[in-house]
């Protein structure tokens, strides 16, 4: 009888240990998954912010590394409906550009802008994917836009700054081996532009729009990199 | 003499028939289109359904107000084939309509592929036209793709109205009216309203 009780006691201890080990394993897996999810969300935030910052020379030049790519809000947007411009220049970096004279980006500035952009893009985006190429083109488009037209009837437009005010994550899904991930959510993006008018100088307009996003990521050399970004204006928030 | 009279009558009847049924014979009335667009820029005409994404429905109404004739395929008196972009119509009694009347990419196909009413007068990709002329006249259209889907086609439309200063942004240039987010005399590329302007493709579409 004592032997049976002893063996039952041992069995209970054994089962208890199994339960504890299982709980520890689940907790570890869960914690690892949470860590992975946090990493994926952080890369997504950096990619969305970079995507919205690239067209703006002074913003790009103020970013020293990808850790600086964070959501930043400005109180000027708080009571402004999406798709309606705030009629003022909004700047998130330290020194406001001097808009008292016509801005012309020289070749050295353009080269520095593209070089810095390439450096940041290469850290977050998988090379030669359509989104990677699109990111490189964004800088070229922005430079073309700010080039001073030879005809005075055409008015120069300069991009001052841009970023992401807010991100709400809706879902993060991994494949079985956790080598790919898809992140969905909404973001509130903003930009500040100025049109040069002969009589009035630069006239600023700063819109913000809410967008739905889906970001696809892949693990490359054990690091999460962006494979694709899809963005759609939230209904009622389009220009 | 009777023979000459008959030939004359025949030619006259043919000419009248052609004038009545040829949609392109009547010149597009740009002033009427522009007046309609301005009248309903910030409101809705109750003769038509109001859609959440109303931009295409709105420019279709303005084009029609300018004299662009509907193209309806009837079977036993009922409008037929709403999804066929060869046709463009709105029935104010039944509200039956073609996709091309209300859906941006379908109007694009109708105007530029299946009718002789539209021509692309300029494409502005990414730099959205800052350094190029907008060659449009009042009553012409501006098409936009926000850089999201179907990149070769419009997913938004506006109507060219005049040149001046946009009251909401203070920017000077060609001005448009549009629905969805309603605008009256907005800067033509809509850049002051678009934080994603560098991803946007804009087309100037002339109407005839």
Short mmCIF file of C-alpha atoms in Angstrom, two decimals:
data_model
loop_
_atom_site.label_atom_id
_atom_site.label_comp_id
_atom_site.label_asym_id
_atom_site.label_seq_id
_atom_site.Cartn_x
_atom_site.Cartn_y
_atom_site.Cartn_z
CA UNK A 1 0.00 0.00 0.00
CA UNK A 2 2.80 2.35 1.00
CA UNK A 3 4.65 1.41 -2.19
CA UNK A 4 1.57 2.20 -4.28
CA UNK A 5 1.10 5.53 -2.48
CA UNK A 6 4.77 6.32 -2.96
CA UNK A 7 4.60 5.50 -6.66
CA UNK A 8 1.43 7.61 -7.01
CA UNK A 9 3.21 10.45 -5.25
CA UNK A 10 6.17 10.07 -7.61
CA UNK A 11 3.80 9.99 -10.56
CA UNK A 12 2.15 13.20 -9.38
CA UNK A 13 5.55 14.87 -8.93
CA UNK A 14 6.55 13.66 -12.39
CA UNK A 15 3.32 14.97 -13.96
CA UNK A 16 3.70 18.27 -12.10
CA UNK A 17 7.21 18.69 -13.48
CA UNK A 18 5.96 18.00 -16.99
CA UNK A 19 3.24 20.65 -16.58
CA UNK A 20 5.79 23.18 -15.29
CA UNK A 21 8.20 22.43 -18.16
CA UNK A 22 5.37 22.73 -20.68
CA UNK A 23 4.32 26.06 -19.18
CA UNK A 24 7.90 27.34 -19.32
CA UNK A 25 8.22 26.25 -22.97
CA UNK A 26 4.93 27.90 -23.93
CA UNK A 27 5.94 31.07 -22.13
CA UNK A 28 9.31 31.05 -23.92
CA UNK A 29 7.70 30.48 -27.34
CA UNK A 30 5.13 33.15 -26.63
CA UNK A 31 7.79 35.58 -25.46
CA UNK A 32 9.94 34.83 -28.53
CA UNK A 33 6.91 35.39 -30.75
CA UNK A 34 6.12 38.65 -28.96
CA UNK A 35 9.73 39.72 -29.46
CA UNK A 36 9.55 38.84 -33.13
CA UNK A 37 6.25 40.69 -33.46
CA UNK A 38 7.75 43.77 -31.83
CA UNK A 39 10.73 43.64 -34.19
CA UNK A 40 8.46 43.31 -37.23
CA UNK A 41 6.30 46.23 -36.06
CA UNK A 42 9.37 48.39 -35.49
CA UNK A 43 10.75 47.69 -38.99
CA UNK A 44 7.29 48.45 -40.39
CA UNK A 45 7.21 51.79 -38.57
CA UNK A 46 10.71 52.67 -39.81
CA UNK A 47 9.81 51.73 -43.40
CA UNK A 48 6.54 53.73 -43.40
CA UNK A 49 8.27 56.77 -41.91
CA UNK A 50 11.16 56.57 -44.39
CA UNK A 51 8.67 56.16 -47.25
CA UNK A 52 7.04 59.43 -46.19
CA UNK A 53 10.33 61.27 -45.48
CA UNK A 54 12.33 60.62 -48.66
CA UNK A 55 10.87 63.44 -50.79
CA UNK A 56 12.07 66.07 -48.32
CA UNK A 57 15.73 67.13 -48.51
CA UNK A 58 16.10 68.68 -45.05
CA UNK A 59 14.25 65.80 -43.38
CA UNK A 60 16.43 63.16 -45.08
CA UNK A 61 19.62 65.03 -44.19
CA UNK A 62 18.52 65.22 -40.54
CA UNK A 63 18.18 61.42 -40.21
CA UNK A 64 21.43 59.94 -38.93
CA UNK A 65 20.34 56.31 -38.80
CA UNK A 66 17.20 54.20 -39.08
CA UNK A 67 16.60 54.36 -35.32
CA UNK A 68 15.63 57.99 -35.82
CA UNK A 69 12.72 56.92 -38.05
CA UNK A 70 9.79 57.30 -35.66
CA UNK A 71 6.19 58.50 -35.68
CA UNK A 72 6.11 62.28 -35.06
CA UNK A 73 3.01 64.44 -34.65
CA UNK A 74 2.51 68.19 -34.87
CA UNK A 75 -0.31 69.88 -32.96
CA UNK A 76 -1.17 72.00 -36.03
CA UNK A 77 -2.89 68.96 -37.56
CA UNK A 78 -5.04 68.17 -34.53
CA UNK A 79 -8.19 69.98 -35.59
CA UNK A 80 -7.61 69.73 -39.33
CA UNK A 81 -9.76 67.28 -41.31
CA UNK A 82 -7.80 64.76 -43.43
CA UNK A 83 -7.34 66.02 -46.99
CA UNK A 84 -7.58 69.71 -46.02
CA UNK A 85 -4.33 71.69 -45.87
CA UNK A 86 -3.00 73.62 -42.90
CA UNK A 87 -1.82 76.93 -44.37
CA UNK A 88 1.53 76.97 -42.61
CA UNK A 89 4.94 75.39 -42.91
CA UNK A 90 5.33 72.40 -40.61
CA UNK A 91 8.81 71.17 -39.78
CA UNK A 92 9.84 68.27 -37.54
CA UNK A 93 13.63 68.74 -37.72
CA UNK A 94 15.65 71.35 -35.85
CA UNK A 95 16.40 74.18 -38.26
CA UNK A 96 13.58 75.54 -40.41
CA UNK A 97 14.59 76.16 -44.03
CA UNK A 98 14.93 79.79 -45.00
CA UNK A 99 12.04 80.51 -47.35
CA UNK A 100 12.80 84.21 -47.72
CA UNK A 101 14.53 83.53 -51.02
CA UNK A 102 13.98 81.05 -53.84
CA UNK A 103 15.39 77.64 -53.00
CA UNK A 104 17.56 75.87 -55.53
CA UNK A 105 19.14 72.52 -54.71
CA UNK A 106 22.60 72.38 -56.25
CA UNK A 107 24.18 69.20 -57.61
CA UNK A 108 26.16 68.56 -54.41
CA UNK A 109 22.96 68.77 -52.31
CA UNK A 110 21.10 66.49 -54.71
CA UNK A 111 23.91 63.93 -54.62
CA UNK A 112 24.07 64.03 -50.82
CA UNK A 113 20.27 63.66 -50.62
CA UNK A 114 20.25 60.63 -52.93
CA UNK A 115 23.28 59.07 -51.18
CA UNK A 116 21.72 59.39 -47.72
CA UNK A 117 18.41 58.07 -49.04
CA UNK A 118 20.11 55.06 -50.66
CA UNK A 119 21.91 54.30 -47.39
CA UNK A 120 18.64 54.31 -45.42
CA UNK A 121 16.68 52.41 -48.09
CA UNK A 122 19.34 49.67 -48.22
CA UNK A 123 19.00 49.04 -44.49
CA UNK A 124 15.26 48.48 -44.60
CA UNK A 125 14.22 47.33 -48.09
CA UNK A 126 15.12 44.18 -50.05
CA UNK A 127 17.24 45.23 -53.01
CA UNK A 128 15.72 45.25 -56.51
CA UNK A 129 12.15 44.67 -55.39
CA UNK A 130 9.56 47.00 -57.00
CA UNK A 131 9.14 48.90 -53.72
CA UNK A 132 12.94 49.34 -53.41
CA UNK A 133 13.09 50.85 -56.91
CA UNK A 134 10.04 52.99 -56.20
CA UNK A 135 11.73 54.39 -53.09
CA UNK A 136 14.79 55.39 -55.12
CA UNK A 137 12.56 57.07 -57.73
CA UNK A 138 10.76 59.08 -55.06
CA UNK A 139 13.89 61.13 -54.42
CA UNK A 140 14.40 61.75 -58.14
CA UNK A 141 10.75 62.85 -58.52
CA UNK A 142 11.09 65.23 -55.60
CA UNK A 143 14.26 66.73 -57.06
CA UNK A 144 12.54 67.19 -60.44
CA UNK A 145 9.63 68.92 -58.72
CA UNK A 146 11.85 71.43 -56.94
CA UNK A 147 13.97 72.29 -59.99
CA UNK A 148 13.37 75.92 -60.86
CA UNK A 149 11.40 76.14 -64.11
CA UNK A 150 12.84 78.27 -66.87
CA UNK A 151 9.42 79.74 -67.62
CA UNK A 152 8.10 82.21 -65.07
CA UNK A 153 4.48 81.13 -65.70
CA UNK A 154 5.22 77.81 -64.02
CA UNK A 155 5.50 77.97 -60.30
CA UNK A 156 8.12 76.07 -58.32
CA UNK A 157 6.94 73.73 -55.60
CA UNK A 158 9.30 72.73 -52.82
CA UNK A 159 8.76 69.86 -50.39
CA UNK A 160 9.51 71.09 -46.88
CA UNK A 161 8.94 68.07 -44.65
CA UNK A 162 6.83 64.97 -44.21
CA UNK A 163 6.29 62.08 -41.88
CA UNK A 164 3.82 59.83 -40.12
CA UNK A 165 1.68 61.26 -37.31
CA UNK A 166 0.34 57.99 -36.02
CA UNK A 167 0.28 54.25 -36.73
CA UNK A 168 -2.33 51.76 -35.51
CA UNK A 169 -1.40 48.13 -36.05
CA UNK A 170 -4.28 45.80 -36.84
CA UNK A 171 -2.62 42.43 -37.45
CA UNK A 172 0.75 40.72 -37.68
CA UNK A 173 0.84 37.29 -39.30
CA UNK A 174 3.87 35.03 -39.77
CA UNK A 175 4.35 32.01 -42.00
CA UNK A 176 4.99 28.65 -40.26
CA UNK A 177 8.74 29.08 -40.07
CA UNK A 178 8.45 32.77 -39.13
CA UNK A 179 10.58 33.77 -42.11
CA UNK A 180 7.95 36.04 -43.67
CA UNK A 181 5.43 38.37 -42.07
CA UNK A 182 2.56 40.58 -43.15
CA UNK A 183 1.63 43.62 -41.06
CA UNK A 184 -1.61 45.55 -41.58
CA UNK A 185 -2.98 48.73 -40.03
CA UNK A 186 -3.72 52.40 -40.57
CA UNK A 187 -1.34 55.36 -40.64
CA UNK A 188 -1.86 59.11 -40.60
CA UNK A 189 0.67 60.59 -43.06
CA UNK A 190 1.50 64.27 -43.46
CA UNK A 191 3.52 66.53 -45.73
CA UNK A 192 4.41 70.19 -45.92
CA UNK A 193 4.92 71.85 -49.32
CA UNK A 194 5.35 75.43 -50.52
CA UNK A 195 4.57 77.04 -53.87
CA UNK A 196 6.71 79.98 -54.94
CA UNK A 197 4.73 83.00 -56.13
CA UNK A 198 6.45 86.09 -57.52
CA UNK A 199 4.28 88.44 -55.46
CA UNK A 200 3.96 86.49 -52.24
CA UNK A 201 7.11 84.35 -51.97
CA UNK A 202 6.56 80.82 -50.71
CA UNK A 203 2.96 79.89 -49.88
CA UNK A 204 2.89 76.79 -47.64
CA UNK A 205 0.23 74.06 -47.64
CA UNK A 206 0.44 71.08 -45.30
CA UNK A 207 -2.02 68.19 -45.76
CA UNK A 208 -2.47 64.96 -43.84
CA UNK A 209 -4.31 61.83 -44.99
CA UNK A 210 -5.27 58.56 -43.32
CA UNK A 211 -4.21 55.42 -45.18
CA UNK A 212 -4.62 51.69 -44.78
CA UNK A 213 -1.35 49.82 -45.18
CA UNK A 214 -0.15 46.27 -45.72
CA UNK A 215 3.59 45.72 -45.33
CA UNK A 216 5.20 42.41 -46.35
CA UNK A 217 8.52 41.51 -44.74
CA UNK A 218 11.10 38.74 -45.18
CA UNK A 219 13.97 37.60 -43.02
CA UNK A 220 17.23 38.24 -44.86
CA UNK A 221 20.41 37.14 -43.02
CA UNK A 222 18.33 36.86 -39.85
CA UNK A 223 17.14 40.46 -40.17
CA UNK A 224 13.61 41.61 -41.05
CA UNK A 225 13.56 43.53 -44.35
CA UNK A 226 10.64 45.04 -46.28
CA UNK A 227 9.56 43.19 -49.42
CA UNK A 228 6.52 45.30 -50.34
CA UNK A 229 4.27 48.14 -49.16
CA UNK A 230 0.67 48.66 -50.26
CA UNK A 231 -1.18 51.77 -49.17
CA UNK A 232 -4.76 52.94 -49.87
CA UNK A 233 -6.45 56.12 -48.78
CA UNK A 234 -9.03 55.47 -46.09
CA UNK A 235 -12.50 56.27 -47.57
CA UNK A 236 -13.16 59.97 -46.99
CA UNK A 237 -9.48 60.79 -46.55
CA UNK A 238 -8.36 60.98 -50.19
CA UNK A 239 -7.21 64.36 -51.63
CA UNK B 1 -37.95 68.29 -111.78
CA UNK B 2 -39.67 65.69 -109.55
CA UNK B 3 -36.49 63.59 -109.62
CA UNK B 4 -34.34 66.55 -108.51
CA UNK B 5 -36.85 67.31 -105.77
CA UNK B 6 -36.73 63.67 -104.57
CA UNK B 7 -32.91 63.63 -104.53
CA UNK B 8 -32.84 66.94 -102.64
CA UNK B 9 -35.38 65.61 -100.12
CA UNK B 10 -33.33 62.44 -99.66
CA UNK B 11 -30.07 64.36 -99.11
CA UNK B 12 -31.80 66.78 -96.72
CA UNK B 13 -33.32 63.91 -94.71
CA UNK B 14 -29.96 62.15 -94.52
CA UNK B 15 -28.26 65.31 -93.30
CA UNK B 16 -30.92 65.86 -90.61
CA UNK B 17 -30.67 62.21 -89.53
CA UNK B 18 -26.89 62.44 -89.27
CA UNK B 19 -27.11 65.64 -87.24
CA UNK B 20 -29.63 64.07 -84.87
CA UNK B 21 -27.86 60.79 -84.29
CA UNK B 22 -24.20 61.60 -84.55
CA UNK B 23 -22.99 62.23 -80.98
CA UNK B 24 -19.84 63.97 -82.14
CA UNK B 25 -21.58 66.34 -84.52
CA UNK B 26 -22.62 68.65 -81.69
CA UNK B 27 -19.76 70.71 -80.29
CA UNK B 28 -18.96 70.22 -76.61
CA UNK B 29 -20.30 73.21 -74.67
CA UNK B 30 -17.44 73.88 -72.25
CA UNK B 31 -19.23 76.78 -70.56
CA UNK B 32 -22.29 74.63 -69.81
CA UNK B 33 -20.08 71.85 -68.39
CA UNK B 34 -18.09 74.28 -66.26
CA UNK B 35 -21.26 76.04 -65.03
CA UNK B 36 -22.76 72.70 -63.99
CA UNK B 37 -19.53 71.63 -62.27
CA UNK B 38 -19.36 74.89 -60.31
CA UNK B 39 -23.07 74.71 -59.36
CA UNK B 40 -22.74 71.25 -57.82
CA UNK B 41 -19.09 71.32 -56.68
CA UNK B 42 -20.04 71.46 -53.02
CA UNK B 43 -23.52 69.92 -53.24
CA UNK B 44 -25.38 67.17 -55.09
CA UNK B 45 -27.97 67.10 -57.88
CA UNK B 46 -30.95 65.13 -56.56
CA UNK B 47 -31.61 63.67 -60.02
CA UNK B 48 -28.61 61.43 -59.45
CA UNK B 49 -27.62 59.04 -56.68
CA UNK B 50 -24.97 60.35 -54.30
CA UNK B 51 -22.12 57.85 -53.98
CA UNK B 52 -19.43 57.70 -51.29
CA UNK B 53 -16.85 57.83 -54.08
CA UNK B 54 -18.78 60.31 -56.22
CA UNK B 55 -15.97 61.75 -58.37
CA UNK B 56 -16.79 59.87 -61.59
CA UNK B 57 -20.56 60.27 -61.25
CA UNK B 58 -20.00 64.03 -60.80
CA UNK B 59 -17.75 64.56 -63.83
CA UNK B 60 -20.07 62.36 -65.94
CA UNK B 61 -22.97 64.67 -65.03
CA UNK B 62 -20.91 67.73 -65.95
CA UNK B 63 -19.80 66.20 -69.27
CA UNK B 64 -23.43 65.38 -70.07
CA UNK B 65 -24.47 68.94 -69.12
CA UNK B 66 -21.91 70.09 -71.69
CA UNK B 67 -23.67 68.09 -74.38
CA UNK B 68 -21.73 64.82 -74.42
CA UNK B 69 -24.50 62.43 -75.44
CA UNK B 70 -25.17 59.27 -73.49
CA UNK B 71 -24.49 56.03 -75.28
CA UNK B 72 -27.15 53.53 -74.29
CA UNK B 73 -27.59 49.99 -75.50
CA UNK B 74 -31.30 49.21 -75.24
CA UNK B 75 -32.94 45.81 -75.28
CA UNK B 76 -36.72 46.11 -75.34
CA UNK B 77 -36.45 49.62 -74.00
CA UNK B 78 -34.38 48.72 -70.94
CA UNK B 79 -30.75 49.79 -70.53
CA UNK B 80 -28.50 46.81 -71.00
CA UNK B 81 -24.96 45.81 -70.21
CA UNK B 82 -24.02 48.15 -67.37
CA UNK B 83 -20.50 46.70 -67.18
CA UNK B 84 -19.68 47.11 -70.86
CA UNK B 85 -17.41 50.15 -71.17
CA UNK B 86 -18.53 50.72 -74.77
CA UNK B 87 -21.59 52.41 -73.22
CA UNK B 88 -22.02 55.43 -70.96
CA UNK B 89 -25.42 56.31 -69.51
CA UNK B 90 -27.56 57.27 -66.54
CA UNK B 91 -31.33 56.79 -66.55
CA UNK B 92 -32.79 59.47 -64.25
CA UNK B 93 -36.10 57.58 -63.92
CA UNK B 94 -34.78 54.14 -63.03
CA UNK B 95 -31.28 55.20 -61.80
CA UNK B 96 -29.89 52.45 -64.04
CA UNK B 97 -26.38 53.38 -65.13
CA UNK B 98 -23.23 52.07 -66.70
CA UNK B 99 -20.05 51.45 -64.69
CA UNK B 100 -18.39 53.98 -66.99
CA UNK B 101 -20.69 56.68 -65.53
CA UNK B 102 -19.67 56.04 -61.92
CA UNK B 103 -16.38 54.07 -61.76
CA UNK B 104 -13.13 55.95 -62.45
CA UNK B 105 -11.29 53.25 -64.40
CA UNK B 106 -14.36 52.46 -66.51
CA UNK B 107 -14.85 56.12 -67.51
CA UNK B 108 -11.15 56.12 -68.42
CA UNK B 109 -11.75 53.15 -70.76
CA UNK B 110 -14.89 54.69 -72.26
CA UNK B 111 -13.38 58.11 -72.92
CA UNK B 112 -9.95 57.02 -74.12
CA UNK B 113 -10.55 53.64 -75.77
CA UNK B 114 -14.19 53.22 -76.79
CA UNK B 115 -15.35 56.73 -77.68
CA UNK B 116 -13.75 59.63 -79.49
CA UNK B 117 -14.44 62.10 -76.68
CA UNK B 118 -11.15 61.99 -74.77
CA UNK B 119 -7.45 62.40 -75.53
CA UNK B 120 -4.50 62.40 -73.15
CA UNK B 121 -2.93 65.84 -73.43
CA UNK B 122 -0.23 65.28 -70.82
CA UNK B 123 1.04 62.75 -68.28
CA UNK B 124 2.72 63.86 -65.09
CA UNK B 125 4.26 60.98 -63.16
CA UNK B 126 5.68 61.64 -59.72
CA UNK B 127 6.74 65.23 -60.37
CA UNK B 128 3.03 65.88 -61.06
CA UNK B 129 3.39 68.50 -63.67
CA UNK B 130 5.18 71.28 -61.89
CA UNK B 131 7.60 71.79 -64.73
CA UNK B 132 5.22 71.20 -67.59
CA UNK B 133 2.27 73.11 -68.93
CA UNK B 134 -1.22 71.97 -68.21
CA UNK B 135 -2.72 72.43 -71.69
CA UNK B 136 -6.33 71.99 -70.61
CA UNK B 137 -9.35 74.20 -71.32
CA UNK B 138 -12.43 74.69 -69.12
CA UNK B 139 -14.55 71.54 -69.20
CA UNK B 140 -11.61 69.23 -69.85
CA UNK B 141 -10.80 66.59 -67.25
CA UNK B 142 -7.91 65.81 -64.94
CA UNK B 143 -7.39 62.14 -64.04
CA UNK B 144 -5.41 60.90 -61.04
CA UNK B 145 -3.95 57.61 -59.90
CA UNK B 146 -2.83 57.72 -56.28
CA UNK B 147 -0.14 55.14 -57.01
CA UNK B 148 -2.15 52.32 -55.51
CA UNK B 149 -3.79 50.03 -58.11
CA UNK B 150 -4.25 49.81 -61.92
CA UNK B 151 -1.40 52.29 -62.40
CA UNK B 152 -2.23 52.80 -66.09
CA UNK B 153 -5.73 54.06 -65.37
CA UNK B 154 -7.46 56.75 -63.33
CA UNK B 155 -8.86 56.13 -59.89
CA UNK B 156 -10.02 59.73 -59.45
CA UNK B 157 -11.41 62.48 -61.74
CA UNK B 158 -11.85 66.25 -61.58
CA UNK B 159 -13.01 68.90 -64.07
CA UNK B 160 -10.79 71.77 -65.22
CA UNK B 161 -12.55 75.08 -64.52
CA UNK B 162 -10.33 78.15 -64.70
CA UNK B 163 -6.98 79.71 -63.78
CA UNK B 164 -6.66 81.51 -60.48
CA UNK B 165 -5.95 81.09 -56.79
CA UNK B 166 -7.20 78.09 -54.82
CA UNK B 167 -9.10 79.55 -51.83
CA UNK B 168 -8.26 76.61 -49.53
CA UNK B 169 -4.50 76.48 -50.15
CA UNK B 170 -3.63 79.89 -51.58
CA UNK B 171 -1.78 78.19 -54.46
CA UNK B 172 -2.04 79.73 -57.91
CA UNK B 173 -2.56 77.79 -61.14
CA UNK B 174 -5.19 75.87 -63.06
CA UNK B 175 -8.14 75.07 -60.81
CA UNK B 176 -10.49 72.08 -60.76
CA UNK B 177 -13.81 71.05 -59.22
CA UNK B 178 -14.20 67.52 -57.84
CA UNK B 179 -16.33 65.24 -55.71
CA UNK B 180 -15.54 62.43 -53.21
CA UNK B 181 -13.62 64.91 -51.12
CA UNK B 182 -15.53 67.86 -52.56
CA UNK B 183 -13.47 70.72 -54.01
CA UNK B 184 -14.41 73.97 -55.73
CA UNK B 185 -11.53 75.68 -57.53
CA UNK B 186 -8.79 73.50 -56.07
CA UNK B 187 -5.20 73.59 -57.37
CA UNK B 188 -5.28 71.20 -60.34
CA UNK B 189 -2.84 68.48 -59.19
CA UNK B 190 -4.54 68.44 -55.75
CA UNK B 191 -1.05 68.45 -54.22
CA UNK B 192 -2.03 70.80 -51.35
CA UNK B 193 -4.50 68.08 -50.26
CA UNK B 194 -2.25 65.07 -50.85
CA UNK B 195 0.49 64.01 -48.44
CA UNK B 196 1.35 61.28 -50.99
CA UNK B 197 1.80 63.67 -53.93
CA UNK B 198 5.11 62.11 -54.96
CA UNK B 199 3.39 58.77 -55.62
CA UNK B 200 0.55 60.29 -57.63
CA UNK B 201 0.21 60.14 -61.42
CA UNK B 202 -1.82 62.94 -63.03
CA UNK B 203 -3.16 63.04 -66.59
CA UNK B 204 -4.55 66.02 -68.47
CA UNK B 205 -7.45 64.68 -70.56
CA UNK B 206 -8.88 66.95 -73.26
CA UNK B 207 -12.55 66.49 -74.13
CA UNK B 208 -14.02 66.94 -77.60
#
